[in-house]
Amino acid sequence: MAIEQGTVSTFDPETRAGQLLLDDGTAVPFDAAAFDAGGLRLLRLGQRVRFDRDASGRLTRVTLLTLP
């Protein structure tokens, strides 16, 4: 399975929700649950991240993009 990744385009530290932009320009929102599942404390605009989705396409976890 390919690693899905995107770029942070919005992030609200109070609600811990935001939006990612995929490489094709598609905007994908994430909620506080997806942010919290990744164990992150903060995201910066323009930061590259990886994410996981459930069967419905909803983001379930947002984490930092790290190289193997």
C-alpha positions as semicolon CSV with decimal commas, in nm:
position;residue;x (nm);y (nm);z (nm)
1;M;0,000;0,000;0,000
2;A;0,137;0,342;-0,094
3;I;0,196;0,604;0,170
4;E;-0,057;0,882;0,134
5;Q;0,081;1,227;0,193
6;G;-0,020;1,588;0,166
7;T;0,068;1,942;0,264
8;V;-0,094;2,126;0,555
9;S;-0,299;2,413;0,412
10;T;-0,492;2,506;0,727
11;F;-0,462;2,413;1,094
12;D;-0,639;2,554;1,399
13;P;-0,447;2,470;1,718
14;E;-0,755;2,536;1,933
15;T;-0,981;2,287;1,753
16;R;-0,689;2,068;1,635
17;A;-0,860;2,038;1,294
18;G;-0,751;2,150;0,952
19;Q;-0,710;2,067;0,588
20;L;-0,446;1,900;0,374
21;L;-0,378;1,954;0,005
22;L;-0,293;1,646;-0,195
23;D;-0,039;1,663;-0,478
24;D;-0,324;1,687;-0,732
25;G;-0,467;1,992;-0,549
26;T;-0,754;1,808;-0,381
27;A;-0,839;1,951;-0,037
28;V;-0,895;1,690;0,235
29;P;-1,020;1,794;0,581
30;F;-0,912;1,626;0,904
31;D;-1,068;1,649;1,248
32;A;-0,924;1,659;1,600
33;A;-0,953;1,280;1,632
34;A;-0,723;1,227;1,331
35;F;-0,477;1,485;1,464
36;D;-0,478;1,331;1,814
37;A;-0,433;0,977;1,676
38;G;-0,102;1,082;1,523
39;G;0,040;1,195;1,858
40;L;0,129;1,538;1,722
41;R;0,139;1,860;1,923
42;L;0,132;2,115;1,640
43;L;0,130;2,146;1,262
44;R;0,272;2,428;1,051
45;L;0,127;2,553;0,724
46;G;0,321;2,404;0,434
47;Q;0,441;2,105;0,639
48;R;0,441;1,767;0,461
49;V;0,253;1,495;0,646
50;R;0,134;1,140;0,586
51;F;-0,214;1,019;0,669
52;D;-0,432;0,713;0,700
53;R;-0,794;0,681;0,588
54;D;-1,082;0,454;0,684
55;A;-1,297;0,267;0,431
56;S;-1,517;0,575;0,380
57;G;-1,218;0,795;0,295
58;R;-1,220;0,994;0,620
59;L;-0,874;1,071;0,757
60;T;-0,812;0,873;1,074
61;R;-0,452;0,966;1,154
62;V;-0,215;1,247;1,055
63;T;0,157;1,200;1,127
64;L;0,485;1,353;1,027
65;L;0,629;1,232;0,700
66;T;0,950;1,045;0,774
67;L;1,173;0,863;0,532
68;P;1,249;0,495;0,595
